[in-house]
Amino acid sequence: MGSHSFAPGSSALAVLACFLSVAVICNGGTTSPFVRKIWPSVDMPFDSDVFAAPTGHNAPQQVHITQGDHVGKGVIVSWVTPHEPGSNKVHYWSEKTGRKKHSENTVVKTYKYYNYTSGYIHHCTIKDLEPDTKYHYVVGSGHVRRQFWFVTPPEVGPDVPYTFGLIGDLGQTLDSNVTLTHYQQNPYNPKSVLFVGDLSYADDHPLHNNLRWDSWGRFVERSVAYQHWIWVSGNHEIDYCPEIGEYTPFKPYLHRYEIPYRESNSTSPLWYSIKRASAYIIVLSSYSAYAIYTPQYVWLQEELPKVNRSETPWLIVLMHTPLYNSYNYHYMEGESMRVVFEPWLVQYKVDVVFAGHVHAYERSERISNVAYNITNGLATPVSDPNAPVYITIGDGGNIEGLAKNMTEPQPEYSAFREASFGHAIFDIKNRTHAYYSWNRNNDGIATEADSLWFRNRYWDPVKESS
Ligand SMILES: [Fe+2]
């Protein structure tokens, strides 16, 4: 199931769909009528080739990497061995020097979840890497040695170009596979993924079948073993299930995904920040306390003034639940966090907020609703040049299917929305300009259904037009 052929006649349907996809202009922005969903919303079977485990006894699997420090000179290499701990070493060398090194700075974790026992989950942190350098690395040893590579981000600086990919709510269906394939074939050649939460959807299976966490880890290895994916937690990471005695929120997620949160003085892996090239990325947790006086609130209050836009002009915030969402799915679920955090997002001129959760695509105008205080009646969002653009990109294509039902008419704050699966890229050119594009699935790898030239809110805060 690694590749697919379209059914006979689908090309004719595609032409018809294109012909019919005349945008409907409401009093808001654009509601695209383009909906082409091909695959049923079921997870790929366990014997699919995308889930195949590597051969050899106890071979490392589910290899994945993420940033390992605050500035991008560190990496965390993670992998799972199914039967015994095996080697805890990561051997690595840069392509420039070829000088071999190894790290044993590895923690090994296991966990139980109801009747499931995990394999041995390894997390090895490597620091002080050279910037903008290709490294090869090896996990496992002997006949189960596996070799991969990654490229470190360039040194942090204000005009450093860098291309991020954006994926959310991916799951492990045939649509998920199409999304990941399209991402990997994106002609802008994105360098790392900002993943806005909801990874495996294991909790949609009986007893939260954690074998689906393992299969997801094997499915995405083809990208995340080679590129840093930056993680955000979603509701499908909570895995809170008292009916079966599972009371610890985020247990599978936090055992499997190691986050460098202490590097940004956070007290929880669920909220943290990193710098990468010319971007400062703040990750928030929609499912942790965020009201005034809570740890997340206090952390963000202290974090935002630290962002130096002369060093990292692009301020990007990631969360799972969108603060602005005009679909009839999860409608206003982000409202309580919006009330708490939106004044800061405007005050600190956040460029863009990416979220997932709603299984469709939406991009907002630059709007704010900070004037509203319950009694003054100013409840309608207004145009605000200091406000972020809010983008919902929960369209990875998971077992729960597509969100097709929208509020009507389209609100004025909503610039573009479409009920299709896909992924996006955020292509930073310099301190003033970044090219953003959203690519819908089922339309070839290079088709952009929505795009915007972002102008940096700190250096070049002019009005953008798509
Ligand atoms: Fe979600």
Short mmCIF file of C-alpha atoms in Angstrom, two decimals, residues 7-447:
data_model
loop_
_atom_site.label_atom_id
_atom_site.label_comp_id
_atom_site.label_asym_id
_atom_site.label_seq_id
_atom_site.Cartn_x
_atom_site.Cartn_y
_atom_site.Cartn_z
CA ALA A 7 -9.76 3.92 -10.42
CA PRO A 8 -10.74 3.98 -14.12
CA GLY A 9 -12.74 7.07 -14.86
CA SER A 10 -11.28 9.03 -11.97
CA SER A 11 -9.44 11.35 -14.35
CA ALA A 12 -12.74 12.26 -16.02
CA LEU A 13 -14.22 12.91 -12.61
CA ALA A 14 -11.22 15.03 -11.76
CA VAL A 15 -11.76 17.17 -14.85
CA LEU A 16 -15.42 17.55 -13.96
CA ALA A 17 -14.53 18.47 -10.39
CA CYS A 18 -12.08 21.10 -11.61
CA PHE A 19 -14.74 22.48 -13.96
CA LEU A 20 -17.20 22.71 -11.08
CA SER A 21 -14.74 24.20 -8.62
CA VAL A 22 -15.76 27.77 -9.21
CA ALA A 23 -15.19 29.54 -5.93
CA VAL A 24 -18.24 30.72 -4.06
CA ILE A 25 -17.74 34.24 -2.77
CA CYS A 26 -19.66 34.92 0.43
CA ASN A 27 -19.65 38.05 2.53
CA GLY A 28 -16.51 36.57 4.08
CA GLY A 29 -13.67 35.19 2.01
CA THR A 30 -13.64 32.24 -0.29
CA THR A 31 -15.33 28.93 0.36
CA SER A 32 -13.94 26.46 -2.11
CA PRO A 33 -16.43 23.80 -3.14
CA PHE A 34 -13.57 21.51 -4.10
CA VAL A 35 -14.08 18.17 -2.31
CA ARG A 36 -12.54 15.03 -3.68
CA LYS A 37 -12.12 12.29 -1.18
CA ILE A 38 -11.22 8.93 -2.60
CA TRP A 39 -10.30 6.55 0.18
CA PRO A 40 -12.57 5.24 2.96
CA SER A 41 -11.66 6.52 6.43
CA VAL A 42 -10.21 3.30 7.78
CA ASP A 43 -6.71 2.66 8.97
CA MET A 44 -4.44 0.74 6.64
CA PRO A 45 -4.24 -2.91 7.75
CA PHE A 46 -1.32 -3.95 9.92
CA ASP A 47 0.16 -6.04 7.10
CA SER A 48 0.45 -3.01 4.79
CA ASP A 49 3.95 -2.50 3.45
CA VAL A 50 4.13 0.98 5.01
CA PHE A 51 4.01 -0.68 8.42
CA ALA A 52 6.59 -3.39 7.71
CA ALA A 53 9.13 -3.84 10.49
CA PRO A 54 12.80 -3.99 9.51
CA THR A 55 14.18 -7.50 9.21
CA GLY A 56 16.49 -9.05 11.78
CA HIS A 57 16.02 -9.93 15.44
CA ASN A 58 15.39 -6.85 17.58
CA ALA A 59 16.13 -4.46 14.70
CA PRO A 60 15.58 -0.77 15.62
CA GLN A 61 12.28 0.54 14.26
CA GLN A 62 10.16 3.69 14.43
CA VAL A 63 13.28 5.82 14.07
CA HIS A 64 12.54 9.52 14.47
CA ILE A 65 14.40 12.74 15.15
CA THR A 66 13.49 16.12 16.57
CA GLN A 67 15.40 19.22 17.57
CA GLY A 68 17.49 18.55 20.68
CA ASP A 69 18.27 22.00 22.02
CA HIS A 70 16.99 25.56 21.77
CA VAL A 71 18.95 26.74 18.73
CA GLY A 72 19.15 23.74 16.41
CA LYS A 73 22.64 22.41 17.13
CA GLY A 74 21.22 19.43 18.96
CA VAL A 75 19.18 16.48 17.81
CA ILE A 76 17.23 13.82 19.68
CA VAL A 77 17.39 10.44 17.91
CA SER A 78 14.67 8.01 19.01
CA TRP A 79 14.01 4.39 18.12
CA VAL A 80 12.26 1.31 19.44
CA THR A 81 13.66 -2.19 19.84
CA PRO A 82 10.93 -4.76 20.22
CA HIS A 83 12.47 -7.59 22.28
CA GLU A 84 15.39 -6.34 24.36
CA PRO A 85 17.11 -3.00 24.95
CA GLY A 86 19.96 -3.63 22.51
CA SER A 87 22.63 -1.02 21.83
CA ASN A 88 22.09 2.42 23.37
CA LYS A 89 24.66 4.09 21.09
CA VAL A 90 24.13 6.41 18.16
CA HIS A 91 27.13 6.50 15.84
CA TYR A 92 27.31 9.63 13.70
CA TRP A 93 29.61 11.55 11.43
CA SER A 94 29.38 14.69 9.34
CA GLU A 95 29.68 14.40 5.60
CA LYS A 96 32.23 17.24 5.68
CA THR A 97 34.78 15.59 7.95
CA GLY A 98 33.77 11.94 8.05
CA ARG A 99 35.09 11.85 11.61
CA LYS A 100 33.20 9.14 13.50
CA LYS A 101 31.70 9.90 16.90
CA HIS A 102 29.16 8.23 19.06
CA SER A 103 26.78 9.23 21.82
CA GLU A 104 25.54 7.12 24.69
CA ASN A 105 23.49 9.95 26.15
CA THR A 106 20.47 7.69 25.84
CA VAL A 107 17.46 7.09 28.04
CA VAL A 108 15.48 3.88 27.54
CA LYS A 109 11.82 3.82 28.50
CA THR A 110 9.08 1.23 28.52
CA TYR A 111 5.47 1.53 29.54
CA LYS A 112 2.35 -0.58 29.95
CA TYR A 113 -1.07 0.48 28.74
CA TYR A 114 -3.86 -1.88 29.86
CA ASN A 115 -2.86 -5.19 28.21
CA TYR A 116 -0.11 -3.70 26.03
CA THR A 117 3.58 -3.56 26.87
CA SER A 118 5.79 -1.30 24.79
CA GLY A 119 9.11 -2.15 23.27
CA TYR A 120 12.29 -0.46 24.47
CA ILE A 121 11.99 3.19 23.51
CA HIS A 122 15.37 4.88 23.16
CA HIS A 123 16.00 8.65 23.15
CA CYS A 124 19.58 9.77 22.50
CA THR A 125 20.41 13.47 22.70
CA ILE A 126 23.37 14.69 20.65
CA LYS A 127 24.53 18.30 21.02
CA ASP A 128 27.07 20.69 19.53
CA LEU A 129 26.58 19.72 15.91
CA GLU A 130 27.79 21.95 13.11
CA PRO A 131 25.08 24.09 11.50
CA ASP A 132 23.84 23.47 7.97
CA THR A 133 25.68 20.16 7.79
CA LYS A 134 24.66 16.72 6.62
CA TYR A 135 25.17 14.02 9.23
CA HIS A 136 24.87 10.29 8.82
CA TYR A 137 23.86 8.24 11.84
CA VAL A 138 23.53 4.61 12.80
CA VAL A 139 21.31 2.94 15.39
CA GLY A 140 21.47 -0.74 16.28
CA SER A 141 24.53 -2.89 15.83
CA GLY A 142 25.73 -5.95 14.01
CA HIS A 143 23.31 -7.42 11.50
CA VAL A 144 20.51 -5.08 12.63
CA ARG A 145 22.53 -1.89 12.12
CA ARG A 146 20.41 0.78 10.41
CA GLN A 147 21.81 3.97 8.85
CA PHE A 148 20.01 7.28 8.20
CA TRP A 149 20.96 10.92 7.69
CA PHE A 150 19.75 14.42 8.49
CA VAL A 151 20.80 17.99 7.80
CA THR A 152 21.20 20.41 10.70
CA PRO A 153 19.48 23.79 10.33
CA PRO A 154 21.60 26.81 9.48
CA GLU A 155 22.88 29.06 12.26
CA VAL A 156 20.11 31.20 13.74
CA GLY A 157 19.98 34.60 12.05
CA PRO A 158 17.55 37.22 10.79
CA ASP A 159 17.77 36.65 7.05
CA VAL A 160 18.36 32.92 6.96
CA PRO A 161 16.04 31.25 4.43
CA TYR A 162 14.33 28.12 5.66
CA THR A 163 11.40 26.02 4.49
CA PHE A 164 9.04 24.36 6.96
CA GLY A 165 6.41 21.78 6.14
CA LEU A 166 3.09 21.69 7.95
CA ILE A 167 1.15 18.52 8.67
CA GLY A 168 -1.61 17.91 11.17
CA ASP A 169 -3.98 15.17 12.34
CA LEU A 170 -2.22 12.63 10.15
CA GLY A 171 -3.34 9.21 11.37
CA GLN A 172 -2.63 6.11 9.30
CA THR A 173 -5.23 5.77 6.53
CA LEU A 174 -4.70 5.68 2.79
CA ASP A 175 -5.32 9.45 2.84
CA SER A 176 -2.56 9.80 5.45
CA ASN A 177 -0.25 7.94 3.13
CA VAL A 178 -1.12 10.25 0.23
CA THR A 179 -0.51 13.32 2.43
CA LEU A 180 2.88 12.08 3.56
CA THR A 181 3.87 11.15 0.02
CA HIS A 182 2.82 14.57 -1.29
CA TYR A 183 4.74 16.24 1.51
CA GLN A 184 7.87 14.28 0.63
CA GLN A 185 7.47 15.20 -3.04
CA ASN A 186 6.75 18.89 -2.41
CA PRO A 187 8.79 20.86 -4.97
CA TYR A 188 9.76 23.47 -2.36
CA ASN A 189 11.81 20.78 -0.63
CA PRO A 190 10.76 21.54 2.95
CA LYS A 191 13.45 20.85 5.54
CA SER A 192 11.49 19.99 8.66
CA VAL A 193 7.89 19.46 9.73
CA LEU A 194 5.86 21.50 12.16
CA PHE A 195 3.38 18.83 13.23
CA VAL A 196 0.31 20.39 14.85
CA GLY A 197 -0.88 17.40 16.87
CA ASP A 198 -2.94 14.18 16.65
CA LEU A 199 -0.41 11.62 15.52
CA SER A 200 -1.54 8.00 15.41
CA TYR A 201 -5.26 7.95 16.37
CA ALA A 202 -4.55 4.73 18.30
CA ASP A 203 -7.25 5.82 20.73
CA ASP A 204 -9.91 5.36 18.06
CA HIS A 205 -9.30 1.61 18.34
CA PRO A 206 -10.62 -0.68 21.11
CA LEU A 207 -8.63 -0.33 24.35
CA HIS A 208 -6.62 2.44 22.64
CA ASN A 209 -4.75 -0.33 20.85
CA ASN A 210 -1.18 0.87 21.31
CA LEU A 211 0.01 -1.35 18.48
CA ARG A 212 -1.32 1.54 16.37
CA TRP A 213 1.24 3.82 18.01
CA ASP A 214 3.91 1.36 16.84
CA SER A 215 2.53 1.07 13.31
CA TRP A 216 2.35 4.88 13.04
CA GLY A 217 5.96 5.12 14.11
CA ARG A 218 6.95 2.74 11.33
CA PHE A 219 4.72 4.52 8.79
CA VAL A 220 6.25 7.98 9.21
CA GLU A 221 9.85 6.77 9.64
CA ARG A 222 10.47 7.35 5.94
CA SER A 223 10.36 11.10 6.63
CA VAL A 224 10.97 11.64 10.33
CA ALA A 225 14.15 9.55 10.44
CA TYR A 226 15.63 12.07 8.00
CA GLN A 227 14.03 15.36 9.04
CA HIS A 228 13.35 16.94 12.38
CA TRP A 229 9.64 16.92 13.12
CA ILE A 230 8.60 19.47 15.74
CA TRP A 231 5.85 18.01 17.92
CA VAL A 232 2.66 19.50 19.26
CA SER A 233 0.28 17.44 21.42
CA GLY A 234 -3.36 17.01 20.41
CA ASN A 235 -6.40 15.43 22.00
CA HIS A 236 -5.53 12.04 20.48
CA GLU A 237 -2.33 12.09 22.52
CA ILE A 238 -4.20 12.30 25.85
CA ASP A 239 -5.07 8.55 26.06
CA TYR A 240 -6.92 9.11 29.34
CA CYS A 241 -9.19 6.09 29.79
CA PRO A 242 -10.32 5.44 33.37
CA GLU A 243 -12.64 2.62 32.23
CA ILE A 244 -9.57 0.47 31.69
CA GLY A 245 -7.53 1.89 34.53
CA GLU A 246 -5.46 4.32 32.46
CA TYR A 247 -5.37 7.55 34.43
CA THR A 248 -2.12 9.18 33.26
CA PRO A 249 -2.75 11.69 30.48
CA PHE A 250 -0.34 11.63 27.51
CA LYS A 251 1.32 8.40 28.69
CA PRO A 252 2.09 6.77 25.29
CA TYR A 253 2.95 10.11 23.62
CA LEU A 254 5.36 11.27 26.30
CA HIS A 255 7.16 7.93 26.44
CA ARG A 256 7.58 7.82 22.68
CA TYR A 257 8.34 11.45 21.84
CA GLU A 258 11.10 13.27 23.65
CA ILE A 259 10.87 17.07 23.71
CA PRO A 260 13.74 19.50 24.56
CA TYR A 261 11.43 21.55 26.80
CA ARG A 262 13.93 22.30 29.56
CA GLU A 263 16.02 24.20 27.00
CA SER A 264 13.33 26.90 26.99
CA ASN A 265 12.80 26.86 30.76
CA SER A 266 9.50 25.06 30.40
CA THR A 267 8.40 22.67 33.11
CA SER A 268 6.44 20.44 30.72
CA PRO A 269 7.15 18.77 27.37
CA LEU A 270 3.67 19.88 26.30
CA TRP A 271 4.71 23.53 25.91
CA TYR A 272 8.12 24.80 24.87
CA SER A 273 9.98 26.86 22.28
CA ILE A 274 12.81 26.49 19.80
CA LYS A 275 14.70 28.72 17.42
CA ARG A 276 15.27 27.40 13.95
CA ALA A 277 17.04 29.49 11.28
CA SER A 278 15.13 32.81 11.26
CA ALA A 279 12.07 31.52 13.10
CA TYR A 280 11.12 31.45 16.75
CA ILE A 281 8.60 28.69 17.30
CA ILE A 282 6.37 28.53 20.35
CA VAL A 283 4.44 25.31 21.01
CA LEU A 284 1.38 25.48 23.25
CA SER A 285 -0.81 22.77 24.75
CA SER A 286 -4.55 23.03 24.16
CA TYR A 287 -5.15 20.25 26.70
CA SER A 288 -3.16 21.54 29.64
CA ALA A 289 -4.19 24.29 32.01
CA TYR A 290 -3.57 27.75 30.52
CA ALA A 291 -5.64 30.16 32.62
CA ILE A 292 -3.96 32.89 34.63
CA TYR A 293 -1.48 31.63 37.28
CA THR A 294 -1.07 28.19 35.67
CA PRO A 295 2.42 26.98 34.67
CA GLN A 296 1.72 27.30 30.95
CA TYR A 297 0.37 30.83 31.35
CA VAL A 298 3.33 31.94 33.44
CA TRP A 299 5.78 30.34 31.02
CA LEU A 300 4.27 32.07 27.98
CA GLN A 301 4.11 35.37 29.80
CA GLU A 302 7.85 35.15 30.44
CA GLU A 303 8.65 33.63 27.05
CA LEU A 304 7.17 36.18 24.66
CA PRO A 305 9.30 39.14 25.82
CA LYS A 306 12.42 37.01 25.19
CA VAL A 307 11.79 36.81 21.45
CA ASN A 308 14.31 39.05 19.70
CA ARG A 309 12.91 39.83 16.26
CA SER A 310 16.32 41.17 15.19
CA GLU A 311 17.63 37.64 15.63
CA THR A 312 14.52 35.61 14.71
CA PRO A 313 12.11 37.85 12.78
CA TRP A 314 9.49 35.16 12.25
CA LEU A 315 7.37 34.40 15.32
CA ILE A 316 5.30 31.25 14.78
CA VAL A 317 2.90 29.77 17.33
CA LEU A 318 1.71 26.17 17.15
CA MET A 319 -1.23 24.64 18.99
CA HIS A 320 -3.72 21.91 18.32
CA THR A 321 -7.14 23.53 18.76
CA PRO A 322 -7.69 26.51 16.45
CA LEU A 323 -8.60 29.84 18.02
CA TYR A 324 -10.57 30.82 14.92
CA ASN A 325 -12.57 28.12 13.13
CA SER A 326 -15.67 28.51 10.98
CA TYR A 327 -16.39 24.80 10.52
CA ASN A 328 -19.22 23.14 12.42
CA TYR A 329 -16.71 20.73 13.89
CA HIS A 330 -15.04 21.67 17.17
CA TYR A 331 -16.75 25.04 16.82
CA MET A 332 -15.50 27.49 19.46
CA GLU A 333 -13.47 24.83 21.28
CA GLY A 334 -10.53 27.23 21.14
CA GLU A 335 -12.51 30.15 22.52
CA SER A 336 -11.33 29.89 26.11
CA MET A 337 -7.66 29.84 25.07
CA ARG A 338 -8.34 32.72 22.65
CA VAL A 339 -9.67 34.82 25.51
CA VAL A 340 -6.55 34.13 27.57
CA PHE A 341 -3.77 34.35 24.97
CA GLU A 342 -5.00 36.46 22.04
CA PRO A 343 -4.02 39.83 23.59
CA TRP A 344 -0.42 38.60 23.79
CA LEU A 345 -0.45 37.23 20.24
CA VAL A 346 -1.41 40.71 19.03
CA GLN A 347 0.85 42.61 21.42
CA TYR A 348 3.90 40.61 20.37
CA LYS A 349 2.98 40.66 16.67
CA VAL A 350 2.92 36.92 16.10
CA ASP A 351 3.18 36.31 12.36
CA VAL A 352 1.12 33.16 12.12
CA VAL A 353 -0.65 30.63 14.34
CA PHE A 354 -0.91 27.11 12.96
CA ALA A 355 -3.40 24.67 14.46
CA GLY A 356 -5.02 21.34 13.56
CA HIS A 357 -7.95 19.47 15.12
CA VAL A 358 -10.52 20.37 12.44
CA HIS A 359 -10.09 17.90 9.59
CA ALA A 360 -10.12 20.41 6.79
CA TYR A 361 -8.28 23.58 5.76
CA GLU A 362 -8.87 27.23 6.67
CA ARG A 363 -6.88 30.48 6.58
CA SER A 364 -8.01 33.65 8.34
CA GLU A 365 -7.52 37.31 7.62
CA ARG A 366 -5.38 39.25 10.09
CA ILE A 367 -8.06 39.82 12.69
CA SER A 368 -8.40 40.19 16.42
CA ASN A 369 -11.21 40.07 18.92
CA VAL A 370 -9.34 41.62 21.82
CA ALA A 371 -11.72 44.54 22.23
CA TYR A 372 -14.55 42.25 23.35
CA ASN A 373 -15.12 42.15 27.11
CA ILE A 374 -18.57 40.47 27.33
CA THR A 375 -20.45 43.65 28.24
CA ASN A 376 -19.43 45.98 25.40
CA GLY A 377 -21.04 44.02 22.56
CA LEU A 378 -17.88 44.15 20.39
CA ALA A 379 -18.07 40.44 19.70
CA THR A 380 -17.17 40.51 16.01
CA PRO A 381 -13.50 40.07 15.09
CA VAL A 382 -12.06 43.14 13.40
CA SER A 383 -9.22 43.69 10.95
CA ASP A 384 -5.98 44.14 12.88
CA PRO A 385 -2.59 44.53 11.19
CA ASN A 386 -0.79 43.44 14.37
CA ALA A 387 -2.72 40.18 14.59
CA PRO A 388 -1.54 36.80 13.36
CA VAL A 389 -2.95 34.90 10.43
CA TYR A 390 -4.67 31.80 11.82
CA ILE A 391 -4.31 28.66 9.75
CA THR A 392 -6.09 25.37 10.42
CA ILE A 393 -4.20 22.50 8.85
CA GLY A 394 -5.79 19.47 10.53
CA ASP A 395 -6.23 17.89 7.12
CA GLY A 396 -3.68 15.07 7.22
CA GLY A 397 -6.38 12.48 6.48
CA ASN A 398 -7.11 10.29 9.49
CA ILE A 399 -9.61 7.59 10.45
CA GLU A 400 -12.26 10.13 11.47
CA GLY A 401 -12.70 11.48 7.95
CA LEU A 402 -13.14 14.93 6.49
CA ALA A 403 -14.90 17.90 8.13
CA LYS A 404 -17.23 19.05 5.36
CA ASN A 405 -19.84 21.01 7.27
CA MET A 406 -19.14 24.75 7.50
CA THR A 407 -20.92 27.61 9.21
CA GLU A 408 -22.83 29.71 6.71
CA PRO A 409 -22.40 32.35 5.60
CA GLN A 410 -18.63 32.34 5.74
CA PRO A 411 -17.56 34.82 8.42
CA GLU A 412 -15.63 37.87 7.25
CA TYR A 413 -12.56 36.85 9.22
CA SER A 414 -12.27 33.63 7.20
CA ALA A 415 -10.18 34.26 4.09
CA PHE A 416 -10.21 30.80 2.52
CA ARG A 417 -11.57 27.42 3.51
CA GLU A 418 -11.78 24.09 1.77
CA ALA A 419 -12.81 20.63 2.94
CA SER A 420 -9.94 18.66 1.44
CA PHE A 421 -6.96 16.83 2.80
CA GLY A 422 -3.47 18.19 2.23
CA HIS A 423 -0.35 19.76 3.68
CA ALA A 424 1.35 23.16 3.54
CA ILE A 425 4.77 24.77 3.45
CA PHE A 426 6.04 28.00 5.00
CA ASP A 427 9.00 29.12 2.95
CA ILE A 428 10.94 31.91 4.66
CA LYS A 429 12.95 33.98 2.18
CA ASN A 430 14.39 36.69 4.44
CA ARG A 431 13.31 38.87 7.35
CA THR A 432 10.44 40.46 5.44
CA HIS A 433 8.98 37.82 3.12
CA ALA A 434 7.80 34.23 3.42
CA TYR A 435 5.86 32.29 0.83
CA TYR A 436 3.10 30.12 2.20
CA SER A 437 1.21 27.56 0.16
CA TRP A 438 -1.33 24.85 0.87
CA ASN A 439 -1.39 21.79 -1.35
CA ARG A 440 -4.59 19.77 -1.50
CA ASN A 441 -4.37 16.03 -2.00
CA ASN A 442 -5.56 14.22 -5.10
CA ASP A 443 -4.50 17.00 -7.37
CA GLY A 444 -0.88 16.17 -8.10
CA ILE A 445 2.11 17.19 -6.11
CA ALA A 446 2.53 20.74 -7.34
CA THR A 447 -1.02 22.06 -7.15
#
